[in-house]
mmCIF file of C-alpha atoms in Angstrom:
data_model
loop_
_atom_site.group_PDB
_atom_site.id
_atom_site.type_symbol
_atom_site.label_atom_id
_atom_site.label_comp_id
_atom_site.label_asym_id
_atom_site.label_seq_id
_atom_site.Cartn_x
_atom_site.Cartn_y
_atom_site.Cartn_z
ATOM 1 C CA MET I 613 -1.445 -19.175 -45.133
ATOM 2 C CA ALA I 614 -1.855 -16.244 -44.316
ATOM 3 C CA ARG I 615 -1.425 -17.143 -40.898
ATOM 4 C CA ASN I 616 1.518 -18.881 -41.492
ATOM 5 C CA LEU I 617 3.056 -15.905 -43.256
ATOM 6 C CA LEU I 618 2.535 -13.537 -40.688
ATOM 7 C CA PRO I 619 5.581 -14.982 -37.966
ATOM 8 C CA LEU I 620 7.941 -14.674 -41.356
ATOM 9 C CA THR I 621 6.743 -10.724 -42.527
ATOM 10 C CA GLU I 622 9.022 -7.475 -41.668
ATOM 11 C CA VAL I 623 7.491 -5.682 -38.408
ATOM 12 C CA GLU I 624 6.358 -3.042 -40.866
ATOM 13 C CA ASP I 625 4.986 -4.348 -42.901
ATOM 14 C CA ARG I 626 3.300 -6.567 -40.312
ATOM 15 C CA ARG I 627 1.913 -3.208 -38.937
ATOM 16 C CA ARG I 628 0.197 -2.215 -41.466
ATOM 17 C CA ILE I 629 -1.181 -5.369 -41.678
ATOM 18 C CA ALA I 630 -2.631 -5.066 -38.240
ATOM 19 C CA GLY I 631 -3.964 -1.766 -39.632
ATOM 20 C CA LEU I 632 -5.888 -2.436 -42.625
ATOM 21 C CA LEU I 633 -7.237 -5.981 -40.388
ATOM 22 C CA ALA I 634 -7.819 -4.690 -37.162
ATOM 23 C CA SER I 635 -11.573 -3.649 -37.651
ATOM 24 C CA HIS I 636 -12.110 -5.978 -41.090
ATOM 25 C CA PRO I 637 -15.147 -7.300 -40.004
ATOM 26 C CA GLU I 638 -14.271 -10.521 -42.166
ATOM 27 C CA ILE I 639 -11.063 -11.500 -41.063
ATOM 28 C CA PRO I 640 -11.664 -14.920 -39.133
ATOM 29 C CA ASP I 641 -10.881 -14.022 -35.717
ATOM 30 C CA ASP I 642 -7.799 -16.081 -34.905
ATOM 31 C CA LEU I 643 -5.874 -14.757 -37.474
ATOM 32 C CA LEU I 644 -7.152 -11.460 -35.367
ATOM 33 C CA GLU I 645 -5.880 -13.440 -32.193
ATOM 34 C CA GLN I 646 -2.875 -13.736 -33.868
ATOM 35 C CA ILE I 647 -2.123 -10.252 -34.688
ATOM 36 C CA ALA I 648 -3.450 -8.820 -30.790
ATOM 37 C CA SER I 649 -0.501 -11.914 -30.051
ATOM 38 C CA ASP I 650 2.498 -10.149 -31.586
ATOM 39 C CA GLU I 651 5.108 -9.286 -29.276
ATOM 40 C CA ASP I 652 5.512 -6.431 -31.515
ATOM 41 C CA PRO I 653 2.933 -3.498 -29.234
ATOM 42 C CA LEU I 654 2.442 -0.929 -32.678
ATOM 43 C CA THR I 655 1.395 -4.411 -34.114
ATOM 44 C CA ALA I 656 0.014 -6.014 -31.655
ATOM 45 C CA TYR I 657 -1.984 -2.715 -30.346
ATOM 46 C CA PRO I 658 -5.014 -1.826 -33.727
ATOM 47 C CA VAL I 659 -6.441 -5.412 -33.643
ATOM 48 C CA LEU I 660 -7.056 -4.787 -29.410
ATOM 49 C CA ARG I 661 -8.367 -2.013 -29.904
ATOM 50 C CA TYR I 662 -10.846 -2.394 -32.101
ATOM 51 C CA SER I 663 -11.095 -6.025 -32.936
ATOM 52 C CA PRO I 664 -14.551 -7.357 -31.320
ATOM 53 C CA GLY I 665 -13.752 -10.920 -31.668
ATOM 54 C CA LEU I 666 -11.025 -11.596 -29.033
ATOM 55 C CA SER I 667 -10.968 -13.820 -26.593
ATOM 56 C CA VAL I 668 -11.193 -12.640 -22.988
ATOM 57 C CA ASP I 669 -8.228 -15.174 -21.817
ATOM 58 C CA LEU I 670 -6.182 -13.260 -25.152
ATOM 59 C CA LEU I 671 -7.237 -10.120 -23.559
ATOM 60 C CA LEU I 672 -6.895 -11.068 -20.690
ATOM 61 C CA ARG I 673 -3.093 -12.582 -21.042
ATOM 62 C CA ARG I 674 -1.986 -8.944 -22.900
ATOM 63 C CA VAL I 675 -3.529 -7.643 -19.701
ATOM 64 C CA GLU I 676 -1.191 -9.183 -17.648
ATOM 65 C CA THR I 677 1.925 -9.554 -19.993
ATOM 66 C CA GLY I 678 1.645 -5.275 -21.231
ATOM 67 C CA PRO I 679 3.548 -2.964 -21.922
ATOM 68 C CA ASP I 680 0.611 -0.631 -20.437
ATOM 69 C CA SER I 681 0.126 0.801 -24.041
ATOM 70 C CA LEU I 682 -2.215 -3.076 -24.837
ATOM 71 C CA ARG I 683 -2.999 -1.545 -22.421
ATOM 72 C CA LYS I 684 -4.486 1.018 -22.770
ATOM 73 C CA ALA I 685 -5.916 -0.200 -26.305
ATOM 74 C CA ILE I 686 -8.097 -2.712 -24.066
ATOM 75 C CA ALA I 687 -9.613 -0.248 -21.278
ATOM 76 C CA ASN I 688 -10.454 1.641 -24.673
ATOM 77 C CA ARG I 689 -12.468 -1.377 -26.250
ATOM 78 C CA SER I 690 -16.156 -0.707 -27.014
ATOM 79 C CA ALA I 691 -16.958 -3.565 -24.612
ATOM 80 C CA LEU I 692 -15.067 -4.552 -21.531
ATOM 81 C CA PRO I 693 -16.355 -7.456 -19.988
ATOM 82 C CA GLU I 694 -16.027 -7.484 -15.966
ATOM 83 C CA SER I 695 -13.184 -10.100 -15.203
ATOM 84 C CA VAL I 696 -10.609 -7.704 -17.982
ATOM 85 C CA ILE I 697 -11.800 -4.351 -16.201
ATOM 86 C CA ASP I 698 -10.806 -6.182 -12.600
ATOM 87 C CA ALA I 699 -7.597 -7.340 -14.272
ATOM 88 C CA LEU I 700 -7.206 -3.873 -15.129
ATOM 89 C CA CYS I 701 -7.841 -2.821 -11.799
ATOM 90 C CA ALA I 702 -5.361 -5.067 -10.023
ATOM 91 C CA ASP I 703 -1.829 -4.446 -13.318
ATOM 92 C CA ALA I 704 -2.205 -0.791 -15.066
ATOM 93 C CA ASP I 705 -0.549 2.217 -14.710
ATOM 94 C CA GLU I 706 -2.302 5.385 -13.720
ATOM 95 C CA GLY I 707 -2.680 6.337 -17.069
ATOM 96 C CA VAL I 708 -5.140 3.295 -18.242
ATOM 97 C CA ILE I 709 -7.483 3.621 -14.736
ATOM 98 C CA ARG I 710 -8.110 6.981 -15.681
ATOM 99 C CA ILE I 711 -9.337 5.775 -19.227
ATOM 100 C CA LEU I 712 -11.466 3.176 -16.648
ATOM 101 C CA LEU I 713 -12.721 5.889 -14.394
ATOM 102 C CA GLY I 714 -13.995 8.708 -16.913
ATOM 103 C CA ARG I 715 -16.202 5.686 -18.721
ATOM 104 C CA ASP I 716 -19.324 6.312 -18.378
ATOM 105 C CA ASP I 717 -20.485 2.728 -19.686
ATOM 106 C CA ILE I 718 -18.415 1.436 -16.657
ATOM 107 C CA GLY I 719 -19.233 1.257 -13.080
ATOM 108 C CA LEU I 720 -16.017 0.022 -10.676
ATOM 109 C CA THR I 721 -17.491 -2.905 -8.056
ATOM 110 C CA SER I 722 -16.764 -3.341 -4.253
ATOM 111 C CA ASP I 723 -14.375 -5.991 -5.852
ATOM 112 C CA HIS I 724 -12.023 -3.521 -8.557
ATOM 113 C CA LYS I 725 -12.505 -0.796 -6.162
ATOM 114 C CA ALA I 726 -10.834 -2.958 -2.926
ATOM 115 C CA LYS I 727 -8.039 -4.015 -5.495
ATOM 116 C CA LEU I 728 -7.005 -0.092 -6.931
ATOM 117 C CA GLY I 729 -6.786 -0.112 -2.676
ATOM 118 C CA ARG I 730 -4.712 -2.762 -2.015
ATOM 119 C CA ARG I 731 -1.948 -1.140 -4.615
ATOM 120 C CA SER I 732 1.028 1.151 -2.814
ATOM 121 C CA GLY I 733 2.507 2.684 -5.451
ATOM 122 C CA LEU I 734 -1.231 3.639 -7.220
ATOM 123 C CA LEU I 735 -2.285 5.309 -4.500
ATOM 124 C CA ALA I 736 0.716 7.392 -4.009
ATOM 125 C CA LYS I 737 0.438 8.471 -7.479
ATOM 126 C CA ILE I 738 -3.680 8.540 -7.991
ATOM 127 C CA GLY I 739 -5.225 8.346 -4.721
ATOM 128 C CA PRO I 740 -6.245 11.564 -4.440
ATOM 129 C CA GLU I 741 -8.239 11.722 -7.679
ATOM 130 C CA LEU I 742 -9.215 8.129 -6.982
ATOM 131 C CA ALA I 743 -10.560 9.376 -3.495
ATOM 132 C CA SER I 744 -12.459 12.270 -5.410
ATOM 133 C CA ARG I 745 -14.302 9.620 -7.749
ATOM 134 C CA ASP I 746 -14.853 7.157 -5.451
ATOM 135 C CA ALA I 747 -12.388 4.507 -6.585
ATOM 136 C CA ILE I 748 -10.508 3.397 -3.431
ATOM 137 C CA GLY I 749 -12.994 0.881 -0.963
ATOM 138 C CA THR I 750 -14.007 1.242 2.156
ATOM 139 C CA GLY I 751 -10.863 0.779 4.712
ATOM 140 C CA SER I 752 -8.371 1.072 2.524
ATOM 141 C CA LEU I 753 -6.438 4.404 3.157
ATOM 142 C CA VAL I 754 -5.937 2.759 7.276
ATOM 143 C CA GLY I 755 -4.158 -0.149 6.298
ATOM 144 C CA ARG I 756 -2.141 1.376 2.840
ATOM 145 C CA PHE I 757 -1.321 4.675 6.136
ATOM 146 C CA LEU I 758 2.415 4.228 5.388
ATOM 147 C CA HIS I 759 2.416 4.170 1.282
ATOM 148 C CA LEU I 760 -0.148 7.334 1.656
ATOM 149 C CA PRO I 761 0.639 11.019 -0.126
ATOM 150 C CA ALA I 762 0.041 13.264 2.136
ATOM 151 C CA ALA I 763 -3.041 14.698 1.078
ATOM 152 C CA LEU I 764 -4.961 11.304 1.912
ATOM 153 C CA LYS I 765 -3.226 10.441 4.832
ATOM 154 C CA ALA I 766 -5.987 12.830 6.942
ATOM 155 C CA GLU I 767 -8.547 11.185 5.347
ATOM 156 C CA ALA I 768 -7.260 6.995 6.399
ATOM 157 C CA VAL I 769 -7.520 8.979 9.867
ATOM 158 C CA ALA I 770 -10.195 10.056 9.704
ATOM 159 C CA GLU I 771 -11.330 6.918 8.366
ATOM 160 C CA ALA I 772 -9.705 5.568 11.657
ATOM 161 C CA GLU I 773 -11.410 7.859 13.258
ATOM 162 C CA MET I 774 -14.581 6.257 12.901
ATOM 163 C CA ALA I 775 -14.042 3.037 12.776
ATOM 164 C CA SER I 776 -12.409 3.381 16.308
ATOM 165 C CA LEU I 777 -16.642 5.272 16.981
ATOM 166 C CA VAL I 778 -18.188 2.027 15.703
ATOM 167 C CA ARG I 779 -15.996 -0.344 17.781
ATOM 168 C CA GLN I 780 -17.185 1.749 21.133
ATOM 169 C CA VAL I 781 -20.754 1.799 20.338
ATOM 170 C CA ARG I 782 -20.928 -1.304 19.180
ATOM 171 C CA ARG I 783 -18.753 -2.030 22.564
ATOM 172 C CA PRO I 784 -18.922 0.089 25.285
ATOM 173 C CA GLY I 785 -16.800 -0.223 27.568
ATOM 174 C CA SER I 786 -13.562 -1.973 25.814
ATOM 175 C CA SER I 787 -11.178 0.903 25.085
ATOM 176 C CA SER I 788 -8.204 -1.404 26.046
ATOM 177 C CA GLY I 789 -3.905 0.647 26.817
ATOM 178 C CA ARG I 790 -5.581 3.162 28.806
ATOM 179 C CA HIS I 791 -4.573 1.539 32.240
ATOM 180 C CA ARG I 792 -1.975 -0.913 31.449
ATOM 181 C CA GLY I 793 -0.130 0.645 34.564
ATOM 182 C CA GLY I 794 3.817 -0.413 35.579
ATOM 183 C CA SER I 795 4.359 -2.433 32.448
ATOM 184 C CA GLN I 796 3.854 0.841 30.394
ATOM 185 C CA HIS I 797 6.093 2.749 32.522
ATOM 186 C CA ARG I 798 8.295 0.804 31.644
ATOM 187 C CA LEU I 799 7.804 0.181 28.078
ATOM 188 C CA THR I 800 8.099 3.725 28.263
ATOM 189 C CA ASP I 801 10.876 4.326 29.580
ATOM 190 C CA GLY I 802 13.093 1.839 27.410
ATOM 191 C CA LEU I 803 11.903 3.549 24.240
ATOM 192 C CA VAL I 804 12.318 6.626 25.228
ATOM 193 C CA ARG I 805 16.283 5.488 26.521
ATOM 194 C CA GLN I 806 17.074 3.871 23.397
ATOM 195 C CA ALA I 807 15.840 6.251 20.757
ATOM 196 C CA LEU I 808 17.844 9.241 23.502
ATOM 197 C CA ALA I 809 21.010 6.993 23.182
ATOM 198 C CA GLN I 810 20.172 6.675 19.022
ATOM 199 C CA ASN I 811 20.145 3.156 19.855
ATOM 200 C CA LYS I 812 18.064 2.701 16.670
ATOM 201 C CA PRO I 813 18.003 -1.405 16.640
ATOM 202 C CA ARG I 814 17.106 -2.346 19.106
ATOM 203 C CA PHE I 815 14.123 0.469 19.804
ATOM 204 C CA THR I 816 12.575 -0.637 16.740
ATOM 205 C CA GLU I 817 12.722 -4.240 18.217
ATOM 206 C CA LEU I 818 10.386 -2.657 20.827
ATOM 207 C CA LEU I 819 8.472 -1.286 19.455
ATOM 208 C CA SER I 820 8.448 -5.082 16.651
ATOM 209 C CA GLN I 821 7.670 -6.672 19.927
ATOM 210 C CA ALA I 822 5.123 -4.238 21.169
ATOM 211 C CA LEU I 823 3.052 -3.653 18.720
ATOM 212 C CA SER I 824 3.673 -6.945 16.738
ATOM 213 C CA LEU I 825 4.304 -5.756 14.197
ATOM 214 C CA PRO I 826 7.176 -6.683 11.283
ATOM 215 C CA ARG I 827 10.856 -5.760 12.280
ATOM 216 C CA THR I 828 10.922 -4.295 7.995
ATOM 217 C CA LEU I 829 6.943 -1.473 8.929
ATOM 218 C CA CYS I 830 9.247 -0.314 11.928
ATOM 219 C CA ASP I 831 12.505 0.312 10.741
ATOM 220 C CA ARG I 832 10.840 1.961 7.739
ATOM 221 C CA LEU I 833 9.212 4.679 10.475
ATOM 222 C CA LEU I 834 12.593 5.208 11.671
ATOM 223 C CA ASN I 835 12.860 7.403 8.221
ATOM 224 C CA ASP I 836 12.134 11.654 8.533
ATOM 225 C CA ASP I 837 8.661 10.695 5.938
ATOM 226 C CA GLN I 838 7.613 7.986 7.544
ATOM 227 C CA ALA I 839 7.427 10.136 11.375
ATOM 228 C CA ASP I 840 3.229 10.298 11.672
ATOM 229 C CA GLY I 841 3.577 6.749 11.478
ATOM 230 C CA LEU I 842 6.219 6.668 14.154
ATOM 231 C CA VAL I 843 3.674 9.470 16.068
ATOM 232 C CA VAL I 844 0.762 6.600 15.524
ATOM 233 C CA ALA I 845 2.645 3.517 16.512
ATOM 234 C CA LEU I 846 3.812 5.953 20.035
ATOM 235 C CA LYS I 847 -0.285 6.751 20.455
ATOM 236 C CA ALA I 848 -1.750 3.460 19.896
ATOM 237 C CA ILE I 849 1.592 2.465 23.154
ATOM 238 C CA GLY I 850 -0.213 4.920 24.745
ATOM 239 C CA LEU I 851 2.645 6.733 24.779
ATOM 240 C CA PRO I 852 2.600 10.477 26.620
ATOM 241 C CA ALA I 853 3.426 13.338 24.331
ATOM 242 C CA THR I 854 6.211 14.538 26.219
ATOM 243 C CA GLU I 855 8.015 10.880 25.458
ATOM 244 C CA THR I 856 7.470 11.027 22.332
ATOM 245 C CA THR I 857 7.940 14.741 21.565
ATOM 246 C CA SER I 858 11.578 13.810 22.848
ATOM 247 C CA ILE I 859 11.404 10.483 20.931
ATOM 248 C CA LEU I 860 10.621 12.726 18.005
ATOM 249 C CA ILE I 861 13.407 15.593 17.816
ATOM 250 C CA ARG I 862 15.855 12.929 19.520
ATOM 251 C CA LEU I 863 15.541 10.341 16.203
ATOM 252 C CA PHE I 864 14.244 13.544 13.219
ATOM 253 C CA GLY I 865 15.867 16.240 15.395
ATOM 254 C CA ASP I 866 18.557 16.979 12.899
ATOM 255 C CA GLN I 867 16.424 16.414 9.521
ATOM 256 C CA LEU I 868 12.911 17.607 9.900
ATOM 257 C CA PRO I 869 12.167 21.155 10.510
ATOM 258 C CA LEU I 870 11.046 22.536 14.098
ATOM 259 C CA GLY I 871 7.828 23.897 12.351
ATOM 260 C CA ASP I 872 7.603 19.470 11.357
ATOM 261 C CA ILE I 873 7.653 18.864 15.245
ATOM 262 C CA ARG I 874 5.442 20.605 15.804
ATOM 263 C CA ALA I 875 2.973 19.080 13.517
ATOM 264 C CA LEU I 876 3.899 16.308 14.753
ATOM 265 C CA ARG I 877 3.356 16.597 18.278
ATOM 266 C CA ARG I 878 0.160 17.705 17.467
ATOM 267 C CA PHE I 879 -1.415 14.941 15.426
ATOM 268 C CA HIS I 880 -0.097 13.334 18.485
ATOM 269 C CA ARG I 881 -2.506 15.426 20.286
ATOM 270 C CA THR I 882 -5.196 15.276 18.025
ATOM 271 C CA LEU I 883 -4.962 11.820 17.616
ATOM 272 C CA SER I 884 -7.222 9.004 19.614
ATOM 273 C CA LEU I 885 -6.000 6.359 20.937
ATOM 274 C CA GLY I 886 -8.630 3.477 19.570
ATOM 275 C CA ALA I 887 -8.061 5.641 15.625
ATOM 276 C CA ALA I 888 -3.984 5.295 16.445
ATOM 277 C CA GLU I 889 -5.082 1.409 17.253
ATOM 278 C CA THR I 890 -7.263 0.592 14.290
ATOM 279 C CA LEU I 891 -4.718 2.003 12.168
ATOM 280 C CA VAL I 892 -1.877 -0.082 13.518
ATOM 281 C CA GLY I 893 -3.829 -3.099 13.597
ATOM 282 C CA GLN I 894 -4.628 -2.897 9.993
ATOM 283 C CA TRP I 895 -0.794 -2.768 8.979
ATOM 284 C CA MET I 896 -0.145 -6.042 9.082
ATOM 285 C CA LEU I 897 -3.253 -7.058 6.852
ATOM 286 C CA ALA I 898 -2.079 -4.066 4.404
ATOM 287 C CA GLU I 899 1.245 -5.953 4.446
ATOM 288 C CA THR I 900 0.482 -9.084 4.045
ATOM 289 C CA ASP I 901 -0.610 -7.933 -0.009
ATOM 290 C CA ALA I 902 1.992 -4.961 -0.220
ATOM 291 C CA LEU I 903 5.171 -4.332 -2.139
ATOM 292 C CA PRO I 904 7.463 -6.747 -1.493
ATOM 293 C CA LEU I 905 10.228 -5.168 0.951
ATOM 294 C CA SER I 906 13.687 -6.403 -0.013
ATOM 295 C CA ASP I 907 15.947 -3.476 -0.006
ATOM 296 C CA ALA I 908 19.059 -3.108 1.273
ATOM 297 C CA ARG I 909 17.007 0.083 3.493
ATOM 298 C CA HIS I 910 14.547 -1.989 4.501
ATOM 299 C CA ALA I 911 16.311 -5.030 5.362
ATOM 300 C CA PRO I 912 17.098 -7.037 9.102
ATOM 301 C CA GLN I 913 19.435 -5.214 10.895
ATOM 302 C CA PHE I 914 20.646 -8.376 12.447
ATOM 303 C CA GLN I 915 19.882 -12.347 12.289
ATOM 304 C CA GLN I 916 19.693 -14.666 14.538
ATOM 305 C CA GLY I 917 22.867 -16.258 14.859
ATOM 306 C CA ASN I 918 25.053 -13.065 14.128
ATOM 307 C CA PRO I 919 27.636 -12.656 17.376
ATOM 308 C CA ALA I 920 26.179 -8.764 17.547
ATOM 309 C CA ARG I 921 22.404 -9.913 18.724
ATOM 310 C CA GLU I 922 23.330 -10.378 22.269
ATOM 311 C CA ARG I 923 24.649 -6.568 22.247
ATOM 312 C CA LEU I 924 21.899 -5.505 20.045
ATOM 313 C CA ALA I 925 18.555 -7.024 22.356
ATOM 314 C CA PRO I 926 16.566 -5.352 24.784
ATOM 315 C CA SER I 927 17.516 -6.305 28.781
ATOM 316 C CA ARG I 928 15.523 -8.837 30.484
ATOM 317 C CA SER I 929 13.702 -5.576 32.259
ATOM 318 C CA GLU I 930 13.042 -4.062 28.684
ATOM 319 C CA GLU I 931 11.602 -7.645 27.671
ATOM 320 C CA GLN I 932 9.345 -8.197 30.795
ATOM 321 C CA ALA I 933 7.461 -4.964 30.249
ATOM 322 C CA VAL I 934 6.831 -5.689 26.408
ATOM 323 C CA ALA I 935 5.362 -8.985 27.683
ATOM 324 C CA ALA I 936 3.651 -7.272 30.094
ATOM 325 C CA PHE I 937 2.440 -4.080 28.260
ATOM 326 C CA LYS I 938 0.594 -7.460 26.481
ATOM 327 C CA LYS I 939 -1.104 -9.413 28.131
ATOM 328 C CA THR I 940 -3.106 -5.960 29.612
ATOM 329 C CA ALA I 941 -3.088 -4.567 26.204
ATOM 330 C CA SER I 942 -4.919 -7.789 25.211
#
């Protein structure tokens, strides 16, 4: 009878009932699950927090649907199955993740850490805290470089430098891109020419083709808050410091102070080619798991069939330079 009458009960009364029954040892589990499934979060909260007999399926469902107030209730339960921890790592906000990190009885597995490391928005909010607690999967920072706060980007570069060194030890003499001859010079000239002309569509298309990166990602590298990402991309191509500086000044001179431009030059100078290649190589993989990049400023600047495409497309010599560059870099 209680199960039948509960949906007809006023919200305030359901909340009082939930508070009274949540930890009562003789309440049938199916009634508790009905309360825990209530659409009113304040009704569901005490049962999700204190009732020990709830099914794993119900907990997973509530983690998926939220809101985060209920995820906090679940994160504070006395015992958490690993599958529920996994779901929280995938869906919960930073407050819930902090609860998990603060529990002495919970140790995050490598799978949990990998899930946290793939969440760009979470890394932007509490990335340094996650890193200090060893709660980010190995290599996650490298792939998420473009989404990281400044405090974590240095760690991502350090990871990339280490990965590059390991690769060189395992495959000595395999360094790529240091002797690319004429194709390298033609590609460099093309990038500099388009940057100086403020022709951003052509510039990003050349960059996209040379590095086999999505156009949306290359478009994003021209935002002033991603200038360090552009430096990484240019270093991976093998662009010399002088040409890189010319591009930075032309593309970001109006948005960034001189001190920031100098810092970007230093970054280009200290970043190894191998680390830059490692970072860029992981960006494509990371973009597969990243949040949808559908906002307008990241949309492609032209579509196939657009009459303007022929005017914006790189010249034949630039296309040949890109093709030759990619062939020698492979």
